[in-house]
Amino acid sequence: MGSDVRIVIVGASLAGVRAAEALRGQGFDGSLTLIGDEPYEPYDRPPLSKAVLLGIMPPDHAALPYRSDLDAKWLLGVRATTLDLENNRVVLSDGDAVEFDKVLIATGVRARPWSNSSEAALDGVFTVRTCDDSRRLNERLSAGPRHVLVIGAGFTGSEIASVCRERGLSVTVTERGPAPLVGALGGVVAAVAADMQRDHGVDLRTGVTVTGLDGDSDGRLCRAHLSGGTALDVDVAIVAQGSIRNTDWLAGSGLAAGPRGVTCDAGCRAFDINGIVTDNVFVAGDVARQPHPLYDYQLLALEHWGNAIGQAEVAAHNMIHDGLRRRPHLEIPAFWSSQFGVNIKSVGIPTYSDQVVITQGSVADRRFVAAYGFRGRVTAAVAFNQGKWLDFYRGLIESAAEFPPDFDVMDRADPFEVRPSELPDPAVLSHGPTVAVTGHLPTERRVEFVSLPK
Amino acid sequence: MIDVKLVVDLNRCQGYAQCVFLAPDVFTLHGEEALLYDAGPADGEREHVSQAAAACPVHAITTDLPVHHDGE
């Protein structure tokens, strides 16, 4: 593409830097600007709740490698405050503005803070999203707190609880739902996660919320009040109640942006508020909300490491290619977590299911694969210490294979029992066409219709 | 100051542990198959990290080092 074209990437984390690399890798030789609100070059976030808190790596070691010939202008420590699509410019918190021909929105998410701001400001109350967060929490955990409270048993909260136990710290986890990870994995597999926590000495309290946090006269956290009226003496509380998408700065931009993300097409092109696709505004990473053909074209917003890279590459490609040369983002969602000595990996969308079956291994041994199905086809698989099988299940998902899966597998689970996946009623989901992903090379990846299994 | 930058795609990682063998002070298995690593090892690990990246059967390791070739 011509060297007079100006591309601006708002968000200098994983999606932003991978998009910049892809642009240069595909020969874009125009000007490239990255804007990031943190004063650091792009860094990797998954270690912040694992290796950093375990003391295996210092937080400032998380910097991401990127190609040395990126030739980008970095505007770091400055926030984008306005997207002005009348004049095609991004206005910055320092008053400057950057003009663009094409812009990529990759502003991600931030940690959802504790709802009471004076309680959130107590010394000892943490969230974990940035390397500064992780550094501060690591220092506090290293000082040997008497009792740690983790509020919320999603992946981040569960990983931090695991770290606390490994460091020999006493920890209580509160979760409003019936089990850890239930929102992502459903009740059957979440019950295993609950057992893992308790086996490792976590004081896990499900169906419980934290109603208030008390500080002492020096403003240090000293007590938490739980629903049901009990109180706990705690000196550290980690608020792990999910995230907020960074779309505030897009208010008034005319884009379809809101609390659920920035809506875009399968080629990462943003929609405006009329539902009309834009030509020069692209979206990638945690802030994107995109239809996926395998999941009935539902708009998915995924906070997955791999999704950020996949969308960044597709967005970059489509920023510099037109018409039929554009590519869809058809990657099967995937993520991992490690906690309590177990490697949890997932492909597909486990929440897009009505049934689940343990297909391989043994739940008791914490080594198994669970396959998820929705209305007769395989939609996801989750492995506990059995990650090596997931490529096979990815193939089943891509080809819309029948569920329950009918195959001879290694280490077949016994009993082979199909159960409800214990997720919110999937009947409320729309039931669109069933499609399969075809094509091996990125440029060939397309979908085709398949008939539903009988 | 970071000497070497690396990142592992843990969606790809299947716990072959070649990296753990070749750069034991950088990579470690936590439990049976969860890989943990120091993403910013010291300069002295340069050669080990380069070998680990080259030996990974699923090419999950990305570094800012030149690509390693056997026999160099």
Short mmCIF file of C-alpha atoms in Angstrom, two decimals:
data_model
loop_
_atom_site.label_atom_id
_atom_site.label_comp_id
_atom_site.label_asym_id
_atom_site.label_seq_id
_atom_site.Cartn_x
_atom_site.Cartn_y
_atom_site.Cartn_z
CA MET A 1 0.00 0.00 0.00
CA GLY A 2 1.22 3.48 -0.83
CA SER A 3 3.68 5.08 1.50
CA ASP A 4 1.45 8.12 2.03
CA VAL A 5 -1.15 6.11 3.95
CA ARG A 6 -1.28 6.73 7.70
CA ILE A 7 -2.39 3.96 10.04
CA VAL A 8 -3.00 4.62 13.73
CA ILE A 9 -3.39 1.79 16.23
CA VAL A 10 -5.06 2.77 19.49
CA GLY A 11 -3.97 0.32 22.17
CA ALA A 12 -0.36 -0.81 22.54
CA SER A 13 -0.82 -4.23 24.06
CA LEU A 14 -0.88 -7.69 22.46
CA ALA A 15 -3.44 -6.99 19.70
CA GLY A 16 -1.96 -3.61 18.84
CA VAL A 17 1.63 -4.76 18.49
CA ARG A 18 0.72 -7.95 16.60
CA ALA A 19 -1.34 -5.89 14.15
CA ALA A 20 1.60 -3.53 13.65
CA GLU A 21 3.88 -6.49 12.96
CA ALA A 22 1.40 -8.00 10.52
CA LEU A 23 1.08 -4.71 8.64
CA ARG A 24 4.83 -4.44 8.18
CA GLY A 25 5.08 -8.16 7.44
CA GLN A 26 2.62 -7.74 4.59
CA GLY A 27 4.52 -4.85 3.13
CA PHE A 28 2.74 -1.81 4.50
CA ASP A 29 5.25 1.02 4.17
CA GLY A 30 3.19 4.01 5.25
CA SER A 31 3.34 5.72 8.61
CA LEU A 32 2.41 3.67 11.64
CA THR A 33 1.56 5.10 15.07
CA LEU A 34 0.76 3.17 18.24
CA ILE A 35 -0.98 4.87 21.16
CA GLY A 36 -0.89 3.27 24.61
CA ASP A 37 -2.14 4.61 27.94
CA GLU A 38 0.45 2.72 29.99
CA PRO A 39 4.00 4.12 29.97
CA TYR A 40 5.43 0.75 28.87
CA GLU A 41 6.11 -1.02 25.63
CA PRO A 42 3.72 -3.93 24.96
CA TYR A 43 3.88 -6.69 27.54
CA ASP A 44 2.27 -10.05 28.06
CA ARG A 45 -0.52 -10.23 30.64
CA PRO A 46 -1.09 -13.96 31.30
CA PRO A 47 2.04 -14.26 33.50
CA LEU A 48 0.78 -11.44 35.75
CA SER A 49 -1.54 -13.78 37.66
CA LYS A 50 0.80 -16.79 37.53
CA ALA A 51 4.59 -16.65 37.06
CA VAL A 52 4.95 -13.10 38.41
CA LEU A 53 3.00 -13.82 41.60
CA LEU A 54 4.90 -17.07 42.06
CA GLY A 55 8.18 -15.17 41.86
CA ILE A 56 9.33 -17.04 38.74
CA MET A 57 9.66 -13.79 36.78
CA PRO A 58 9.75 -10.10 37.73
CA PRO A 59 6.83 -8.13 36.25
CA ASP A 60 9.11 -6.01 34.07
CA HIS A 61 10.27 -9.15 32.26
CA ALA A 62 6.89 -9.53 30.57
CA ALA A 63 7.77 -7.27 27.62
CA LEU A 64 6.67 -8.83 24.33
CA PRO A 65 9.19 -9.47 21.56
CA TYR A 66 8.39 -7.79 18.26
CA ARG A 67 10.09 -7.36 14.92
CA SER A 68 12.99 -4.93 15.01
CA ASP A 69 11.97 -3.20 11.77
CA LEU A 70 8.54 -2.10 13.01
CA ASP A 71 9.40 1.53 12.26
CA ALA A 72 6.48 2.80 14.32
CA LYS A 73 5.95 6.00 16.25
CA TRP A 74 5.11 5.09 19.84
CA LEU A 75 2.91 7.44 21.88
CA LEU A 76 3.04 5.80 25.31
CA GLY A 77 1.62 7.00 28.61
CA VAL A 78 -1.04 8.97 26.78
CA ARG A 79 -4.70 8.07 26.45
CA ALA A 80 -6.94 8.42 23.43
CA THR A 81 -9.94 10.46 24.54
CA THR A 82 -11.94 10.97 21.34
CA LEU A 83 -12.29 9.30 17.96
CA ASP A 84 -13.24 12.03 15.51
CA LEU A 85 -14.47 10.36 12.33
CA GLU A 86 -15.47 13.69 10.75
CA ASN A 87 -11.82 14.64 10.51
CA ASN A 88 -10.28 11.16 10.85
CA ARG A 89 -8.22 11.90 13.91
CA VAL A 90 -7.65 10.56 17.40
CA VAL A 91 -7.61 13.19 20.13
CA LEU A 92 -5.23 12.47 23.02
CA SER A 93 -5.35 13.18 26.75
CA ASP A 94 -2.44 15.62 26.40
CA GLY A 95 -4.44 17.71 23.94
CA ASP A 96 -2.62 16.59 20.82
CA ALA A 97 -4.36 14.84 17.95
CA VAL A 98 -3.14 12.24 15.46
CA GLU A 99 -4.60 12.10 11.97
CA PHE A 100 -5.13 8.82 10.18
CA ASP A 101 -6.37 7.28 7.00
CA LYS A 102 -7.18 4.01 8.75
CA VAL A 103 -7.45 3.31 12.45
CA LEU A 104 -7.39 0.10 14.50
CA ILE A 105 -9.19 0.08 17.84
CA ALA A 106 -7.40 -2.30 20.21
CA THR A 107 -8.04 -0.67 23.58
CA GLY A 108 -8.88 -3.91 25.38
CA VAL A 109 -10.39 -4.06 28.82
CA ARG A 110 -9.56 -2.90 32.32
CA ALA A 111 -10.19 -4.62 35.63
CA ARG A 112 -13.61 -4.00 37.10
CA PRO A 113 -12.89 -2.08 40.30
CA TRP A 114 -14.54 -2.72 43.66
CA SER A 115 -17.87 -0.91 43.45
CA ASN A 116 -17.42 1.14 46.63
CA SER A 117 -14.68 3.63 45.78
CA SER A 118 -13.66 4.46 49.36
CA GLU A 119 -13.38 0.75 50.17
CA ALA A 120 -11.52 0.19 46.91
CA ALA A 121 -8.99 2.81 48.01
CA LEU A 122 -8.09 0.91 51.22
CA ASP A 123 -4.50 -0.22 51.47
CA GLY A 124 -4.63 -3.96 50.77
CA VAL A 125 -7.36 -3.96 48.10
CA PHE A 126 -6.08 -4.99 44.67
CA THR A 127 -7.15 -5.72 41.13
CA VAL A 128 -4.80 -7.48 38.69
CA ARG A 129 -4.69 -6.33 35.09
CA THR A 130 -1.49 -4.34 34.61
CA CYS A 131 2.14 -5.07 35.40
CA ASP A 132 2.03 -2.37 38.07
CA ASP A 133 -0.95 -4.15 39.68
CA SER A 134 0.94 -7.43 39.66
CA ARG A 135 4.12 -5.89 41.06
CA ARG A 136 2.24 -4.29 43.96
CA LEU A 137 0.33 -7.47 44.76
CA ASN A 138 3.50 -9.56 44.58
CA GLU A 139 5.18 -7.24 47.08
CA ARG A 140 2.24 -7.53 49.42
CA LEU A 141 2.01 -11.33 49.16
CA SER A 142 5.76 -11.52 49.77
CA ALA A 143 5.32 -9.57 53.00
CA GLY A 144 3.32 -12.51 54.37
CA PRO A 145 -0.27 -11.37 54.89
CA ARG A 146 -2.23 -13.24 57.58
CA HIS A 147 -5.29 -13.93 55.45
CA VAL A 148 -6.07 -13.23 51.81
CA LEU A 149 -9.54 -12.82 50.32
CA VAL A 150 -10.17 -13.40 46.63
CA ILE A 151 -13.48 -11.94 45.48
CA GLY A 152 -14.68 -13.83 42.42
CA ALA A 153 -13.69 -17.32 41.23
CA GLY A 154 -13.31 -16.79 37.52
CA PHE A 155 -9.98 -17.65 35.91
CA THR A 156 -8.01 -14.72 37.33
CA GLY A 157 -9.36 -15.17 40.85
CA SER A 158 -8.82 -18.92 40.79
CA GLU A 159 -5.26 -18.55 39.50
CA ILE A 160 -4.44 -16.05 42.23
CA ALA A 161 -5.97 -18.32 44.88
CA SER A 162 -3.77 -21.12 43.55
CA VAL A 163 -0.67 -18.92 43.83
CA CYS A 164 -1.60 -17.98 47.41
CA ARG A 165 -1.85 -21.62 48.44
CA GLU A 166 1.43 -22.43 46.73
CA ARG A 167 3.03 -19.63 48.72
CA GLY A 168 1.58 -21.10 51.89
CA LEU A 169 -0.88 -18.26 52.43
CA SER A 170 -4.26 -18.70 54.02
CA VAL A 171 -6.94 -17.74 51.48
CA THR A 172 -10.71 -17.47 51.24
CA VAL A 173 -12.40 -17.35 47.84
CA THR A 174 -15.93 -16.01 47.53
CA GLU A 175 -18.01 -16.69 44.43
CA ARG A 176 -21.56 -15.61 43.81
CA GLY A 177 -22.20 -18.58 41.52
CA PRO A 178 -22.40 -22.25 42.54
CA ALA A 179 -18.76 -23.09 41.67
CA PRO A 180 -15.48 -21.61 40.39
CA LEU A 181 -15.29 -21.16 36.60
CA VAL A 182 -18.96 -22.11 36.23
CA GLY A 183 -19.69 -19.18 33.95
CA ALA A 184 -17.06 -20.37 31.47
CA LEU A 185 -17.15 -24.16 31.81
CA GLY A 186 -20.62 -25.09 33.09
CA GLY A 187 -21.57 -26.88 36.28
CA VAL A 188 -20.24 -30.37 35.52
CA VAL A 189 -16.63 -29.30 34.93
CA ALA A 190 -16.82 -26.43 37.44
CA ALA A 191 -17.55 -28.98 40.18
CA VAL A 192 -14.09 -30.43 39.49
CA ALA A 193 -12.56 -26.95 39.81
CA ALA A 194 -14.30 -26.55 43.18
CA ASP A 195 -12.88 -29.88 44.41
CA MET A 196 -9.40 -28.82 43.28
CA GLN A 197 -9.61 -25.61 45.30
CA ARG A 198 -10.78 -27.39 48.44
CA ASP A 199 -8.21 -30.18 48.05
CA HIS A 200 -5.53 -27.51 48.08
CA GLY A 201 -6.78 -25.88 51.24
CA VAL A 202 -8.73 -22.95 49.82
CA ASP A 203 -11.61 -21.82 52.00
CA LEU A 204 -14.04 -21.72 49.06
CA ARG A 205 -17.40 -20.13 49.69
CA THR A 206 -19.87 -20.37 46.83
CA GLY A 207 -23.22 -18.65 46.64
CA VAL A 208 -21.61 -15.89 48.69
CA THR A 209 -20.93 -12.23 47.99
CA VAL A 210 -18.81 -9.67 49.81
CA THR A 211 -21.04 -6.91 51.10
CA GLY A 212 -18.41 -4.55 52.51
CA LEU A 213 -14.75 -3.99 53.33
CA ASP A 214 -13.54 -2.29 56.52
CA GLY A 215 -10.34 -0.36 57.05
CA ASP A 216 -8.51 0.43 60.27
CA SER A 217 -7.67 3.95 61.42
CA ASP A 218 -4.65 4.00 59.07
CA GLY A 219 -6.76 3.14 56.04
CA ARG A 220 -5.55 -0.45 55.89
CA LEU A 221 -7.96 -3.24 54.99
CA CYS A 222 -8.77 -5.29 58.08
CA ARG A 223 -12.12 -7.00 57.62
CA ALA A 224 -14.57 -8.22 54.99
CA HIS A 225 -18.29 -8.71 55.48
CA LEU A 226 -19.96 -11.56 53.64
CA SER A 227 -23.57 -12.08 52.65
CA GLY A 228 -25.25 -14.09 55.39
CA GLY A 229 -23.76 -11.86 58.04
CA THR A 230 -20.36 -13.39 58.71
CA ALA A 231 -17.17 -11.33 58.81
CA LEU A 232 -13.59 -12.32 58.07
CA ASP A 233 -10.37 -10.72 59.26
CA VAL A 234 -8.36 -10.14 56.09
CA ASP A 235 -5.41 -7.92 55.25
CA VAL A 236 -5.36 -8.44 51.49
CA ALA A 237 -8.36 -8.59 49.14
CA ILE A 238 -8.08 -9.21 45.42
CA VAL A 239 -11.09 -8.03 43.46
CA ALA A 240 -11.44 -10.42 40.52
CA GLN A 241 -14.88 -9.58 39.26
CA GLY A 242 -14.17 -9.45 35.57
CA SER A 243 -13.45 -6.51 33.36
CA ILE A 244 -14.83 -3.41 31.70
CA ARG A 245 -14.32 -2.85 27.98
CA ASN A 246 -12.44 0.32 27.16
CA THR A 247 -15.03 1.91 24.91
CA ASP A 248 -15.75 5.08 26.93
CA TRP A 249 -13.52 7.13 24.65
CA LEU A 250 -15.68 6.14 21.65
CA ALA A 251 -18.83 7.79 23.02
CA GLY A 252 -20.10 10.15 20.35
CA SER A 253 -17.85 8.65 17.67
CA GLY A 254 -20.83 7.23 15.79
CA LEU A 255 -19.53 3.67 16.12
CA ALA A 256 -21.52 0.71 17.45
CA ALA A 257 -19.54 0.78 20.68
CA GLY A 258 -20.74 0.22 24.22
CA PRO A 259 -20.24 -1.82 27.39
CA ARG A 260 -20.27 -5.06 25.40
CA GLY A 261 -17.52 -3.93 23.04
CA VAL A 262 -17.15 -2.47 19.57
CA THR A 263 -19.21 -4.43 17.07
CA CYS A 264 -17.42 -5.41 13.89
CA ASP A 265 -17.86 -7.79 10.97
CA ALA A 266 -15.97 -11.06 10.57
CA GLY A 267 -13.26 -9.06 8.82
CA CYS A 268 -12.75 -6.80 11.88
CA ARG A 269 -14.35 -3.76 10.22
CA ALA A 270 -16.29 -1.71 12.80
CA PHE A 271 -20.01 -1.07 12.44
CA ASP A 272 -21.40 2.39 12.93
CA ILE A 273 -24.47 2.95 15.09
CA ASN A 274 -26.70 2.38 12.06
CA GLY A 275 -25.26 -1.09 11.60
CA ILE A 276 -23.41 0.00 8.47
CA VAL A 277 -19.90 -1.31 8.16
CA THR A 278 -17.14 1.31 8.05
CA ASP A 279 -14.33 1.36 5.53
CA ASN A 280 -11.47 2.66 7.59
CA VAL A 281 -12.15 1.70 11.22
CA PHE A 282 -11.05 -1.74 12.38
CA VAL A 283 -11.25 -3.54 15.74
CA ALA A 284 -9.19 -6.32 17.35
CA GLY A 285 -8.70 -7.98 20.71
CA ASP A 286 -10.71 -7.98 23.92
CA VAL A 287 -12.66 -4.88 22.93
CA ALA A 288 -13.98 -6.40 19.68
CA ARG A 289 -17.41 -7.96 19.39
CA GLN A 290 -17.61 -10.09 16.29
CA PRO A 291 -19.99 -12.60 14.70
CA HIS A 292 -18.70 -16.17 14.46
CA PRO A 293 -20.31 -18.37 11.81
CA LEU A 294 -19.77 -21.57 13.83
CA TYR A 295 -21.77 -20.10 16.69
CA ASP A 296 -24.81 -19.00 14.73
CA TYR A 297 -23.25 -15.65 13.88
CA GLN A 298 -23.61 -14.54 17.47
CA LEU A 299 -21.55 -11.52 18.38
CA LEU A 300 -18.73 -12.84 20.54
CA ALA A 301 -16.48 -10.72 22.70
CA LEU A 302 -13.61 -12.96 23.80
CA GLU A 303 -10.97 -12.07 26.36
CA HIS A 304 -8.57 -14.64 24.97
CA TRP A 305 -4.87 -14.22 24.25
CA GLY A 306 -5.08 -16.15 20.97
CA ASN A 307 -8.15 -14.26 19.82
CA ALA A 308 -6.29 -10.96 20.17
CA ILE A 309 -3.54 -12.21 17.88
CA GLY A 310 -5.91 -13.80 15.37
CA GLN A 311 -8.06 -10.71 15.06
CA ALA A 312 -5.00 -8.44 14.90
CA GLU A 313 -3.68 -10.38 11.94
CA VAL A 314 -7.00 -10.39 10.12
CA ALA A 315 -7.59 -6.70 10.83
CA ALA A 316 -4.10 -5.82 9.59
CA HIS A 317 -4.58 -7.85 6.42
CA ASN A 318 -7.94 -6.27 5.70
CA MET A 319 -6.62 -2.76 6.36
CA ILE A 320 -4.38 -3.14 3.33
CA HIS A 321 -6.46 -5.44 1.11
CA ASP A 322 -9.75 -4.82 -0.67
CA GLY A 323 -12.73 -6.78 -1.91
CA LEU A 324 -12.36 -10.50 -2.38
CA ARG A 325 -8.85 -10.47 -1.00
CA ARG A 326 -10.21 -9.69 2.46
CA ARG A 327 -10.11 -12.48 5.01
CA PRO A 328 -12.59 -13.55 7.70
CA HIS A 329 -11.57 -14.28 11.27
CA LEU A 330 -12.73 -17.88 11.60
CA GLU A 331 -10.34 -19.16 14.22
CA ILE A 332 -11.86 -21.49 16.78
CA PRO A 333 -11.65 -19.73 20.15
CA ALA A 334 -9.12 -21.25 22.54
CA PHE A 335 -7.66 -20.43 25.94
CA TRP A 336 -5.67 -21.92 28.77
CA SER A 337 -5.29 -21.49 32.50
CA SER A 338 -3.00 -23.13 35.00
CA GLN A 339 -4.06 -23.50 38.60
CA PHE A 340 -3.55 -25.96 41.45
CA GLY A 341 -1.00 -27.84 39.37
CA VAL A 342 -3.48 -28.49 36.55
CA ASN A 343 -3.27 -27.16 33.01
CA ILE A 344 -6.77 -26.28 31.82
CA LYS A 345 -7.21 -25.80 28.08
CA SER A 346 -10.30 -25.09 26.05
CA VAL A 347 -11.28 -24.98 22.37
CA GLY A 348 -14.60 -23.77 21.05
CA ILE A 349 -17.21 -22.09 23.23
CA PRO A 350 -18.15 -24.31 26.20
CA THR A 351 -20.97 -21.96 27.13
CA TYR A 352 -22.52 -22.61 23.73
CA SER A 353 -23.77 -26.03 24.74
CA ASP A 354 -26.64 -27.98 26.20
CA GLN A 355 -24.79 -31.21 26.97
CA VAL A 356 -21.37 -32.37 28.07
CA VAL A 357 -19.67 -35.76 28.24
CA ILE A 358 -16.34 -36.75 29.74
CA THR A 359 -14.82 -38.50 26.74
CA GLN A 360 -11.30 -39.37 27.86
CA GLY A 361 -9.39 -39.89 31.07
CA SER A 362 -10.56 -39.69 34.64
CA VAL A 363 -12.10 -36.82 36.58
CA ALA A 364 -10.85 -38.32 39.84
CA ASP A 365 -7.28 -38.16 38.54
CA ARG A 366 -7.76 -34.58 37.25
CA ARG A 367 -6.76 -35.81 33.78
CA PHE A 368 -9.66 -35.73 31.38
CA VAL A 369 -11.28 -34.22 28.31
CA ALA A 370 -14.88 -32.98 28.36
CA ALA A 371 -16.66 -32.52 25.03
CA TYR A 372 -19.53 -30.07 24.83
CA GLY A 373 -22.41 -30.25 22.37
CA PHE A 374 -25.30 -28.10 21.32
CA ARG A 375 -28.32 -29.63 19.62
CA GLY A 376 -26.42 -32.59 18.31
CA ARG A 377 -23.09 -31.15 17.25
CA VAL A 378 -19.75 -30.68 18.96
CA THR A 379 -19.19 -27.06 19.96
CA ALA A 380 -16.31 -27.16 22.46
CA ALA A 381 -13.88 -29.28 24.45
CA VAL A 382 -12.10 -28.65 27.73
CA ALA A 383 -9.04 -30.57 28.89
CA PHE A 384 -7.56 -30.87 32.38
CA ASN A 385 -3.93 -31.98 31.97
CA GLN A 386 -4.81 -33.52 28.59
CA GLY A 387 -4.12 -30.61 26.28
CA LYS A 388 -2.54 -32.82 23.64
CA TRP A 389 -5.97 -33.98 22.45
CA LEU A 390 -7.48 -30.59 21.75
CA ASP A 391 -6.34 -30.28 18.14
CA PHE A 392 -8.44 -33.36 17.43
CA TYR A 393 -11.48 -31.79 19.06
CA ARG A 394 -10.86 -28.54 17.19
CA GLY A 395 -11.24 -30.56 14.01
CA LEU A 396 -14.56 -31.96 15.24
CA ILE A 397 -15.81 -28.46 16.02
CA GLU A 398 -14.73 -27.07 12.65
CA SER A 399 -16.43 -29.89 10.78
CA ALA A 400 -19.69 -29.64 12.77
CA ALA A 401 -19.26 -33.26 13.93
CA GLU A 402 -22.12 -35.06 15.59
CA PHE A 403 -22.60 -34.91 19.35
CA PRO A 404 -22.25 -37.04 21.36
CA PRO A 405 -19.07 -37.91 19.51
CA ASP A 406 -19.03 -41.47 18.30
CA PHE A 407 -15.45 -42.61 18.06
CA ASP A 408 -12.93 -44.93 19.61
CA VAL A 409 -10.56 -42.83 21.65
CA MET A 410 -7.52 -43.55 23.74
CA ASP A 411 -8.27 -43.80 27.40
CA ARG A 412 -12.04 -43.64 26.90
CA ALA A 413 -13.85 -42.44 30.00
CA ASP A 414 -16.08 -44.91 31.79
CA PRO A 415 -18.95 -44.34 32.22
CA PHE A 416 -19.43 -42.47 28.95
CA GLU A 417 -22.31 -40.45 30.31
CA VAL A 418 -23.90 -37.54 28.44
CA ARG A 419 -25.18 -34.98 30.94
CA PRO A 420 -26.69 -31.50 30.83
CA SER A 421 -23.82 -29.01 30.73
CA GLU A 422 -25.55 -26.91 33.42
CA LEU A 423 -25.34 -23.59 31.68
CA PRO A 424 -27.94 -20.89 31.21
CA ASP A 425 -30.74 -22.24 29.01
CA PRO A 426 -29.33 -22.40 25.46
CA ALA A 427 -32.88 -22.48 24.10
CA VAL A 428 -32.74 -18.72 24.24
CA LEU A 429 -29.94 -18.79 21.71
CA SER A 430 -30.91 -18.29 18.12
CA HIS A 431 -30.60 -21.34 15.96
CA GLY A 432 -29.11 -20.33 12.67
CA PRO A 433 -27.51 -22.37 9.94
CA THR A 434 -24.91 -24.96 10.81
CA VAL A 435 -21.67 -24.29 9.01
CA ALA A 436 -18.24 -25.85 8.78
CA VAL A 437 -14.91 -24.13 8.37
CA THR A 438 -13.01 -25.15 5.25
CA GLY A 439 -9.61 -24.40 3.77
CA HIS A 440 -6.17 -24.98 5.20
CA LEU A 441 -4.30 -21.78 4.42
CA PRO A 442 -5.40 -18.52 6.03
CA THR A 443 -6.28 -17.13 2.64
CA GLU A 444 -8.52 -20.13 1.92
CA ARG A 445 -10.47 -20.19 5.15
CA ARG A 446 -14.18 -19.90 4.42
CA VAL A 447 -17.36 -21.45 5.74
CA GLU A 448 -19.80 -23.72 3.99
CA PHE A 449 -23.23 -24.93 4.99
CA VAL A 450 -23.72 -28.46 6.24
CA SER A 451 -26.92 -30.34 6.90
CA LEU A 452 -27.78 -30.85 10.56
CA PRO A 453 -27.17 -34.28 12.06
CA LYS A 454 -30.35 -36.29 12.50
CA MET B 1 16.93 -3.76 31.32
CA ILE B 2 15.78 -6.92 29.61
CA ASP B 3 18.38 -8.83 27.60
CA VAL B 4 16.19 -11.35 25.83
CA LYS B 5 12.46 -11.12 25.15
CA LEU B 6 10.39 -14.22 24.66
CA VAL B 7 6.78 -15.32 24.74
CA VAL B 8 5.19 -18.75 24.53
CA ASP B 9 1.90 -19.43 22.79
CA LEU B 10 0.38 -21.66 25.45
CA ASN B 11 -2.53 -22.54 23.21
CA ARG B 12 0.03 -24.32 21.05
CA CYS B 13 2.22 -25.67 23.85
CA GLN B 14 1.61 -29.35 24.44
CA GLY B 15 4.10 -29.92 27.19
CA TYR B 16 6.80 -31.68 25.16
CA ALA B 17 9.24 -29.96 27.55
CA GLN B 18 12.11 -29.67 25.08
CA CYS B 19 12.51 -26.08 26.29
CA VAL B 20 12.67 -27.24 29.91
CA PHE B 21 15.48 -29.60 28.95
CA LEU B 22 17.44 -27.05 26.91
CA ALA B 23 16.92 -23.95 29.07
CA PRO B 24 16.09 -25.25 32.55
CA ASP B 25 16.68 -21.89 34.22
CA VAL B 26 14.12 -20.20 31.97
CA PHE B 27 11.34 -22.77 31.48
CA THR B 28 9.77 -25.03 34.06
CA LEU B 29 6.83 -27.41 34.08
CA HIS B 30 4.38 -26.72 36.85
CA GLY B 31 2.56 -29.94 37.50
CA GLU B 32 2.29 -32.37 34.60
CA GLU B 33 1.92 -30.02 31.66
CA ALA B 34 1.54 -26.37 32.69
CA LEU B 35 4.56 -24.43 31.43
CA LEU B 36 5.84 -21.43 33.36
CA TYR B 37 8.78 -19.33 32.23
CA ASP B 38 10.76 -16.16 32.75
CA ALA B 39 9.91 -14.07 29.68
CA GLY B 40 12.92 -11.79 30.15
CA PRO B 41 15.93 -13.96 30.96
CA ALA B 42 19.47 -12.62 31.32
CA ASP B 43 21.89 -12.41 28.43
CA GLY B 44 23.64 -15.59 29.57
CA GLU B 45 20.54 -17.56 28.58
CA ARG B 46 20.62 -16.28 25.00
CA GLU B 47 21.97 -19.47 23.45
CA HIS B 48 19.79 -21.75 25.55
CA VAL B 49 16.64 -19.81 24.69
CA SER B 50 17.54 -19.83 21.02
CA GLN B 51 17.97 -23.61 21.09
CA ALA B 52 14.73 -24.05 23.01
CA ALA B 53 12.80 -21.99 20.47
CA ALA B 54 14.27 -24.00 17.61
CA ALA B 55 13.58 -27.33 19.32
CA CYS B 56 9.94 -26.71 20.20
CA PRO B 57 7.97 -29.31 18.20
CA VAL B 58 4.93 -27.02 17.90
CA HIS B 59 6.85 -23.74 17.36
CA ALA B 60 5.19 -22.14 20.35
CA ILE B 61 8.16 -19.98 21.40
CA THR B 62 8.72 -16.54 19.89
CA THR B 63 11.83 -14.56 20.77
CA ASP B 64 13.57 -11.43 19.55
CA LEU B 65 16.70 -13.49 18.89
CA PRO B 66 17.94 -14.48 15.44
CA VAL B 67 16.62 -17.86 14.32
CA HIS B 68 18.86 -20.64 15.58
CA HIS B 69 20.40 -23.09 13.16
CA ASP B 70 21.99 -26.35 14.24
CA GLY B 71 25.74 -26.41 13.90
CA GLU B 72 26.24 -22.68 14.25
#
